[in-house]
Amino acid sequence: GESVGLHLPTLSVQEGDNSIINCAYSNSASDYFIWYKQESGKGPQFIIDIRSNMDKRQGQRVTVLLNKTVKHLSLQIAATQPGDSAVYFCAEKHLGNEKLTFGTGTRLTIIP
Amino acid sequence: NAGVTQTPKFQVLKTGQSMTLQCAQDMNHEYMSWYRQDPGMGLRLIHYSVGAGITDQGEVPNGYNVSRSTTEDFPLRLLSAAPSQTSVYFCATSAGTDTQYFGPGTRLTVL
């Protein structure tokens, strides 16, 4: 069946370093992927998305990479800051279908 | 523009009690959905609606009812609360494009 999973449940990164959060998916029909950030006590916040016809997309300090061959998605955060501490979820869906399937999340902790 | 609002923020119920979690949006989005989030897990879809008068079940619909009489509101009803429904509930909306916007959540405890 389809599933979205994360390689690591926790990640600790030194402030100022780059962070890489990984996500694996199993449904080859998935054509749209999203990264959400969830801070403690808040709802998930959209970070960046990517469609399956792209390999890379950049935002402000964030880059998402998609490798369809191995069904792998990653979120790179440049020069991490204390405010980046949160749980990060990847999610996938099919275009035209609003249902999101979420991974279990990775907790990113920034070490001062 | 308040976005997506949810009330209450916190709620404690006894087993067997009923209650309604409210979700409202002022973005004129057609699509609305309810998720639950349990410790150490991602969000699981309970029910969703693609427009007023239309609702459908998600991954974990048992024990929950929804209705969508207006575009703005999408309440989630627990008819007879059970401890297994202790969770954090999130409402989300989207305009039919891909991005879903989430509310701040309702933390529910069922004793």
PDB file of C-alpha atoms in Angstrom:
ATOM      1  CA  GLY A   1       0.000   0.000   0.000  1.00  0.00           C
ATOM      2  CA  GLU A   2       0.997   3.593  -0.153  1.00  0.00           C
ATOM      3  CA  SER A   3       2.978   5.036   2.684  1.00  0.00           C
ATOM      4  CA  VAL A   4       5.147   7.992   3.429  1.00  0.00           C
ATOM      5  CA  GLY A   5       7.910   7.494   5.930  1.00  0.00           C
ATOM      6  CA  LEU A   6      10.855   9.338   7.368  1.00  0.00           C
ATOM      7  CA  HIS A   7      14.309   7.875   7.818  1.00  0.00           C
ATOM      8  CA  LEU A   8      15.091   9.482  11.178  1.00  0.00           C
ATOM      9  CA  PRO A   9      12.712  10.425  13.969  1.00  0.00           C
ATOM     10  CA  THR A  10      15.109  13.013  15.483  1.00  0.00           C
ATOM     11  CA  LEU A  11      17.848  15.234  14.143  1.00  0.00           C
ATOM     12  CA  SER A  12      20.154  17.567  16.081  1.00  0.00           C
ATOM     13  CA  VAL A  13      22.069  20.203  14.164  1.00  0.00           C
ATOM     14  CA  GLN A  14      24.480  22.923  15.236  1.00  0.00           C
ATOM     15  CA  GLU A  15      23.163  26.444  14.761  1.00  0.00           C
ATOM     16  CA  GLY A  16      24.418  27.810  11.474  1.00  0.00           C
ATOM     17  CA  ASP A  17      24.918  24.404   9.892  1.00  0.00           C
ATOM     18  CA  ASN A  18      22.731  23.013   7.137  1.00  0.00           C
ATOM     19  CA  SER A  19      20.007  20.471   7.942  1.00  0.00           C
ATOM     20  CA  ILE A  20      18.811  17.667   5.738  1.00  0.00           C
ATOM     21  CA  ILE A  21      15.580  15.853   6.523  1.00  0.00           C
ATOM     22  CA  ASN A  22      14.728  12.797   4.478  1.00  0.00           C
ATOM     23  CA  CYS A  23      11.490  11.141   3.486  1.00  0.00           C
ATOM     24  CA  ALA A  24      10.700   7.951   1.574  1.00  0.00           C
ATOM     25  CA  TYR A  25       7.462   7.235  -0.235  1.00  0.00           C
ATOM     26  CA  SER A  26       6.214   4.011  -1.719  1.00  0.00           C
ATOM     27  CA  ASN A  27       3.412   5.069  -4.059  1.00  0.00           C
ATOM     28  CA  SER A  28       4.921   5.697  -7.478  1.00  0.00           C
ATOM     29  CA  ALA A  29       1.637   7.344  -8.537  1.00  0.00           C
ATOM     30  CA  SER A  30       2.155  10.198  -6.076  1.00  0.00           C
ATOM     31  CA  ASP A  31       2.734  13.351  -8.068  1.00  0.00           C
ATOM     32  CA  TYR A  32       2.790  16.113  -5.517  1.00  0.00           C
ATOM     33  CA  PHE A  33       4.813  16.405  -2.328  1.00  0.00           C
ATOM     34  CA  ILE A  34       4.717  18.914   0.494  1.00  0.00           C
ATOM     35  CA  TRP A  35       6.845  19.704   3.508  1.00  0.00           C
ATOM     36  CA  TYR A  36       5.197  21.066   6.638  1.00  0.00           C
ATOM     37  CA  LYS A  37       6.752  22.506   9.771  1.00  0.00           C
ATOM     38  CA  GLN A  38       4.969  22.093  13.085  1.00  0.00           C
ATOM     39  CA  GLU A  39       6.041  24.039  16.124  1.00  0.00           C
ATOM     40  CA  SER A  40       4.973  22.960  19.581  1.00  0.00           C
ATOM     41  CA  GLY A  41       1.296  23.651  20.214  1.00  0.00           C
ATOM     42  CA  LYS A  42       0.608  24.852  16.686  1.00  0.00           C
ATOM     43  CA  GLY A  43      -0.835  23.488  13.495  1.00  0.00           C
ATOM     44  CA  PRO A  44       1.353  22.389  10.569  1.00  0.00           C
ATOM     45  CA  GLN A  45       2.684  25.261   8.499  1.00  0.00           C
ATOM     46  CA  PHE A  46       3.359  24.919   4.778  1.00  0.00           C
ATOM     47  CA  ILE A  47       7.053  25.254   3.901  1.00  0.00           C
ATOM     48  CA  ILE A  48       7.561  24.185   0.308  1.00  0.00           C
ATOM     49  CA  ASP A  49       6.122  21.831  -2.263  1.00  0.00           C
ATOM     50  CA  ILE A  50       7.278  20.072  -5.396  1.00  0.00           C
ATOM     51  CA  ARG A  51       5.574  18.306  -8.271  1.00  0.00           C
ATOM     52  CA  SER A  52       6.755  15.017  -9.670  1.00  0.00           C
ATOM     53  CA  ASN A  53       7.883  16.619 -12.942  1.00  0.00           C
ATOM     54  CA  MET A  54      10.556  18.523 -11.010  1.00  0.00           C
ATOM     55  CA  ASP A  55      13.764  17.362  -9.303  1.00  0.00           C
ATOM     56  CA  LYS A  56      14.482  20.413  -7.222  1.00  0.00           C
ATOM     57  CA  ARG A  57      12.756  23.480  -5.931  1.00  0.00           C
ATOM     58  CA  GLN A  58      14.170  26.282  -3.849  1.00  0.00           C
ATOM     59  CA  GLY A  59      12.583  28.664  -1.422  1.00  0.00           C
ATOM     60  CA  GLN A  60      13.928  31.022   1.151  1.00  0.00           C
ATOM     61  CA  ARG A  61      16.683  29.047   2.928  1.00  0.00           C
ATOM     62  CA  VAL A  62      14.938  25.785   2.004  1.00  0.00           C
ATOM     63  CA  THR A  63      15.397  23.393  -0.890  1.00  0.00           C
ATOM     64  CA  VAL A  64      13.387  20.286  -1.662  1.00  0.00           C
ATOM     65  CA  LEU A  65      14.915  17.507  -3.736  1.00  0.00           C
ATOM     66  CA  LEU A  66      12.904  14.743  -5.336  1.00  0.00           C
ATOM     67  CA  ASN A  67      14.428  11.496  -6.573  1.00  0.00           C
ATOM     68  CA  LYS A  68      11.681   9.557  -8.281  1.00  0.00           C
ATOM     69  CA  THR A  69      13.953   6.649  -9.133  1.00  0.00           C
ATOM     70  CA  VAL A  70      14.357   5.681  -5.486  1.00  0.00           C
ATOM     71  CA  LYS A  71      11.156   7.393  -4.283  1.00  0.00           C
ATOM     72  CA  HIS A  72      12.998   9.724  -1.973  1.00  0.00           C
ATOM     73  CA  LEU A  73      12.317  13.284  -0.913  1.00  0.00           C
ATOM     74  CA  SER A  74      14.536  15.575   1.138  1.00  0.00           C
ATOM     75  CA  LEU A  75      14.261  18.977   2.738  1.00  0.00           C
ATOM     76  CA  GLN A  76      17.419  21.012   3.088  1.00  0.00           C
ATOM     77  CA  ILE A  77      17.475  23.979   5.439  1.00  0.00           C
ATOM     78  CA  ALA A  78      20.436  26.310   5.043  1.00  0.00           C
ATOM     79  CA  ALA A  79      22.113  28.019   7.986  1.00  0.00           C
ATOM     80  CA  THR A  80      19.702  26.650  10.551  1.00  0.00           C
ATOM     81  CA  GLN A  81      18.457  29.003  13.224  1.00  0.00           C
ATOM     82  CA  PRO A  82      16.876  28.371  16.633  1.00  0.00           C
ATOM     83  CA  GLY A  83      13.495  29.173  15.098  1.00  0.00           C
ATOM     84  CA  ASP A  84      13.868  26.158  12.829  1.00  0.00           C
ATOM     85  CA  SER A  85      13.422  23.819  15.794  1.00  0.00           C
ATOM     86  CA  ALA A  86      10.203  21.954  15.093  1.00  0.00           C
ATOM     87  CA  VAL A  87       8.789  18.705  13.785  1.00  0.00           C
ATOM     88  CA  TYR A  88       8.918  18.436  10.015  1.00  0.00           C
ATOM     89  CA  PHE A  89       6.434  16.321   8.080  1.00  0.00           C
ATOM     90  CA  CYS A  90       6.469  15.270   4.487  1.00  0.00           C
ATOM     91  CA  ALA A  91       3.139  14.580   2.807  1.00  0.00           C
ATOM     92  CA  GLU A  92       2.119  13.313  -0.572  1.00  0.00           C
ATOM     93  CA  LYS A  93      -0.965  13.361  -2.739  1.00  0.00           C
ATOM     94  CA  HIS A  94      -2.182  12.940  -6.282  1.00  0.00           C
ATOM     95  CA  LEU A  95      -2.951  16.039  -8.301  1.00  0.00           C
ATOM     96  CA  GLY A  96      -6.667  16.717  -8.250  1.00  0.00           C
ATOM     97  CA  ASN A  97      -7.148  14.632  -5.103  1.00  0.00           C
ATOM     98  CA  GLU A  98      -7.064  16.746  -1.980  1.00  0.00           C
ATOM     99  CA  LYS A  99      -6.284  13.885   0.381  1.00  0.00           C
ATOM    100  CA  LEU A 100      -2.870  14.188   2.003  1.00  0.00           C
ATOM    101  CA  THR A 101      -0.923  11.226   3.358  1.00  0.00           C
ATOM    102  CA  PHE A 102       1.526  12.294   6.050  1.00  0.00           C
ATOM    103  CA  GLY A 103       4.731  10.759   7.276  1.00  0.00           C
ATOM    104  CA  THR A 104       5.364  10.362  10.998  1.00  0.00           C
ATOM    105  CA  GLY A 105       7.618  13.424  11.307  1.00  0.00           C
ATOM    106  CA  THR A 106      11.213  14.288  12.193  1.00  0.00           C
ATOM    107  CA  ARG A 107      12.001  16.432  15.191  1.00  0.00           C
ATOM    108  CA  LEU A 108      14.725  18.936  14.375  1.00  0.00           C
ATOM    109  CA  THR A 109      16.623  20.359  17.334  1.00  0.00           C
ATOM    110  CA  ILE A 110      19.078  23.215  16.884  1.00  0.00           C
ATOM    111  CA  ILE A 111      22.083  23.188  19.179  1.00  0.00           C
ATOM    112  CA  PRO A 112      23.267  26.706  20.120  1.00  0.00           C
TER     113      PRO A 112
ATOM    114  CA  ASN B   1      -8.492  37.828   7.535  1.00  0.00           C
ATOM    115  CA  ALA B   2      -8.373  35.243  10.331  1.00  0.00           C
ATOM    116  CA  GLY B   3      -7.621  32.241   8.090  1.00  0.00           C
ATOM    117  CA  VAL B   4      -8.637  28.988   9.774  1.00  0.00           C
ATOM    118  CA  THR B   5     -10.005  29.173  13.306  1.00  0.00           C
ATOM    119  CA  GLN B   6     -10.806  26.302  15.644  1.00  0.00           C
ATOM    120  CA  THR B   7     -12.713  26.265  18.903  1.00  0.00           C
ATOM    121  CA  PRO B   8     -12.287  25.274  21.627  1.00  0.00           C
ATOM    122  CA  LYS B   9      -8.496  25.132  22.083  1.00  0.00           C
ATOM    123  CA  PHE B  10      -8.784  22.593  24.876  1.00  0.00           C
ATOM    124  CA  GLN B  11     -11.573  20.253  25.981  1.00  0.00           C
ATOM    125  CA  VAL B  12     -11.939  17.496  28.557  1.00  0.00           C
ATOM    126  CA  LEU B  13     -14.817  15.047  28.218  1.00  0.00           C
ATOM    127  CA  LYS B  14     -16.036  12.038  30.104  1.00  0.00           C
ATOM    128  CA  THR B  15     -16.574   8.776  28.255  1.00  0.00           C
ATOM    129  CA  GLY B  16     -19.942   8.809  26.559  1.00  0.00           C
ATOM    130  CA  GLN B  17     -20.324  12.589  26.383  1.00  0.00           C
ATOM    131  CA  SER B  18     -20.891  14.315  23.078  1.00  0.00           C
ATOM    132  CA  MET B  19     -19.411  17.502  21.716  1.00  0.00           C
ATOM    133  CA  THR B  20     -18.767  19.442  18.545  1.00  0.00           C
ATOM    134  CA  LEU B  21     -15.397  20.790  17.466  1.00  0.00           C
ATOM    135  CA  GLN B  22     -15.807  23.943  15.427  1.00  0.00           C
ATOM    136  CA  CYS B  23     -13.814  24.937  12.364  1.00  0.00           C
ATOM    137  CA  ALA B  24     -14.345  28.139  10.423  1.00  0.00           C
ATOM    138  CA  GLN B  25     -12.485  29.735   7.534  1.00  0.00           C
ATOM    139  CA  ASP B  26     -12.799  33.112   5.860  1.00  0.00           C
ATOM    140  CA  MET B  27     -10.766  32.322   2.739  1.00  0.00           C
ATOM    141  CA  ASN B  28     -13.714  31.039   0.687  1.00  0.00           C
ATOM    142  CA  HIS B  29     -11.984  27.686   0.268  1.00  0.00           C
ATOM    143  CA  GLU B  30     -14.069  24.840  -1.087  1.00  0.00           C
ATOM    144  CA  TYR B  31     -12.086  22.004   0.431  1.00  0.00           C
ATOM    145  CA  MET B  32     -12.075  21.431   4.194  1.00  0.00           C
ATOM    146  CA  SER B  33     -10.865  18.475   6.207  1.00  0.00           C
ATOM    147  CA  TRP B  34     -10.357  17.162   9.714  1.00  0.00           C
ATOM    148  CA  TYR B  35      -7.244  15.353  10.920  1.00  0.00           C
ATOM    149  CA  ARG B  36      -6.258  13.851  14.211  1.00  0.00           C
ATOM    150  CA  GLN B  37      -2.697  13.767  15.467  1.00  0.00           C
ATOM    151  CA  ASP B  38      -1.569  11.274  18.071  1.00  0.00           C
ATOM    152  CA  PRO B  39       1.802  11.327  19.877  1.00  0.00           C
ATOM    153  CA  GLY B  40       4.702  10.364  17.643  1.00  0.00           C
ATOM    154  CA  MET B  41       2.476  10.032  14.607  1.00  0.00           C
ATOM    155  CA  GLY B  42       1.637  12.041  11.577  1.00  0.00           C
ATOM    156  CA  LEU B  43      -1.795  13.415  10.845  1.00  0.00           C
ATOM    157  CA  ARG B  44      -4.566  11.031   9.878  1.00  0.00           C
ATOM    158  CA  LEU B  45      -7.548  12.144   7.838  1.00  0.00           C
ATOM    159  CA  ILE B  46     -10.947  11.729   9.558  1.00  0.00           C
ATOM    160  CA  HIS B  47     -13.451  13.354   7.173  1.00  0.00           C
ATOM    161  CA  TYR B  48     -13.289  15.838   4.368  1.00  0.00           C
ATOM    162  CA  SER B  49     -15.566  18.002   2.252  1.00  0.00           C
ATOM    163  CA  VAL B  50     -15.076  19.272  -1.293  1.00  0.00           C
ATOM    164  CA  GLY B  51     -17.849  21.836  -0.962  1.00  0.00           C
ATOM    165  CA  ALA B  52     -21.032  22.790   0.842  1.00  0.00           C
ATOM    166  CA  GLY B  53     -23.370  19.817   1.117  1.00  0.00           C
ATOM    167  CA  ILE B  54     -20.686  17.261   0.258  1.00  0.00           C
ATOM    168  CA  THR B  55     -18.736  15.201   2.788  1.00  0.00           C
ATOM    169  CA  ASP B  56     -16.767  11.979   2.637  1.00  0.00           C
ATOM    170  CA  GLN B  57     -14.841   9.668   4.908  1.00  0.00           C
ATOM    171  CA  GLY B  58     -11.119   9.681   5.340  1.00  0.00           C
ATOM    172  CA  GLU B  59      -8.775   7.137   6.867  1.00  0.00           C
ATOM    173  CA  VAL B  60     -10.212   7.038  10.418  1.00  0.00           C
ATOM    174  CA  PRO B  61     -13.903   8.126  10.303  1.00  0.00           C
ATOM    175  CA  ASN B  62     -15.402   5.840  12.954  1.00  0.00           C
ATOM    176  CA  GLY B  63     -16.881   7.689  15.937  1.00  0.00           C
ATOM    177  CA  TYR B  64     -17.059  11.027  14.117  1.00  0.00           C
ATOM    178  CA  ASN B  65     -19.728  12.814  12.118  1.00  0.00           C
ATOM    179  CA  VAL B  66     -19.449  15.905   9.959  1.00  0.00           C
ATOM    180  CA  SER B  67     -21.714  18.179   7.975  1.00  0.00           C
ATOM    181  CA  ARG B  68     -21.056  21.095   5.630  1.00  0.00           C
ATOM    182  CA  SER B  69     -24.033  23.425   5.388  1.00  0.00           C
ATOM    183  CA  THR B  70     -21.936  26.479   4.475  1.00  0.00           C
ATOM    184  CA  THR B  71     -18.616  27.082   2.749  1.00  0.00           C
ATOM    185  CA  GLU B  72     -17.215  28.685   5.895  1.00  0.00           C
ATOM    186  CA  ASP B  73     -17.953  26.069   8.558  1.00  0.00           C
ATOM    187  CA  PHE B  74     -17.092  22.393   8.934  1.00  0.00           C
ATOM    188  CA  PRO B  75     -17.945  21.095  12.422  1.00  0.00           C
ATOM    189  CA  LEU B  76     -16.761  17.716  13.690  1.00  0.00           C
ATOM    190  CA  ARG B  77     -19.101  15.867  16.049  1.00  0.00           C
ATOM    191  CA  LEU B  78     -18.269  13.208  18.568  1.00  0.00           C
ATOM    192  CA  LEU B  79     -21.559  11.530  19.478  1.00  0.00           C
ATOM    193  CA  SER B  80     -20.237   9.327  22.299  1.00  0.00           C
ATOM    194  CA  ALA B  81     -16.663  10.124  23.235  1.00  0.00           C
ATOM    195  CA  ALA B  82     -14.214   7.316  23.974  1.00  0.00           C
ATOM    196  CA  PRO B  83     -10.707   7.449  25.496  1.00  0.00           C
ATOM    197  CA  SER B  84      -9.322   6.354  22.124  1.00  0.00           C
ATOM    198  CA  GLN B  85     -10.445   9.718  20.772  1.00  0.00           C
ATOM    199  CA  THR B  86      -8.024  11.580  23.008  1.00  0.00           C
ATOM    200  CA  SER B  87      -5.950  13.454  20.473  1.00  0.00           C
ATOM    201  CA  VAL B  88      -5.175  16.798  18.913  1.00  0.00           C
ATOM    202  CA  TYR B  89      -7.585  17.674  16.124  1.00  0.00           C
ATOM    203  CA  PHE B  90      -6.675  19.888  13.199  1.00  0.00           C
ATOM    204  CA  CYS B  91      -8.911  21.406  10.597  1.00  0.00           C
ATOM    205  CA  ALA B  92      -7.435  22.270   7.193  1.00  0.00           C
ATOM    206  CA  THR B  93      -8.674  24.075   4.096  1.00  0.00           C
ATOM    207  CA  SER B  94      -7.557  24.526   0.539  1.00  0.00           C
ATOM    208  CA  ALA B  95      -8.807  26.418  -2.475  1.00  0.00           C
ATOM    209  CA  GLY B  96      -8.569  23.459  -4.804  1.00  0.00           C
ATOM    210  CA  THR B  97      -4.913  24.143  -5.435  1.00  0.00           C
ATOM    211  CA  ASP B  98      -2.510  21.881  -3.680  1.00  0.00           C
ATOM    212  CA  THR B  99      -1.602  23.745  -0.496  1.00  0.00           C
ATOM    213  CA  GLN B 100      -3.655  23.001   2.606  1.00  0.00           C
ATOM    214  CA  TYR B 101      -3.756  25.515   5.423  1.00  0.00           C
ATOM    215  CA  PHE B 102      -4.145  24.238   8.974  1.00  0.00           C
ATOM    216  CA  GLY B 103      -5.879  25.706  11.985  1.00  0.00           C
ATOM    217  CA  PRO B 104      -4.229  25.914  15.419  1.00  0.00           C
ATOM    218  CA  GLY B 105      -5.800  22.686  16.695  1.00  0.00           C
ATOM    219  CA  THR B 106      -8.080  21.476  19.485  1.00  0.00           C
ATOM    220  CA  ARG B 107      -6.565  19.333  22.213  1.00  0.00           C
ATOM    221  CA  LEU B 108      -9.168  16.830  23.387  1.00  0.00           C
ATOM    222  CA  THR B 109      -8.895  14.550  26.405  1.00  0.00           C
ATOM    223  CA  VAL B 110     -11.492  11.858  27.046  1.00  0.00           C
ATOM    224  CA  LEU B 111     -11.458  10.409  30.549  1.00  0.00           C
TER     225      LEU B 111
END
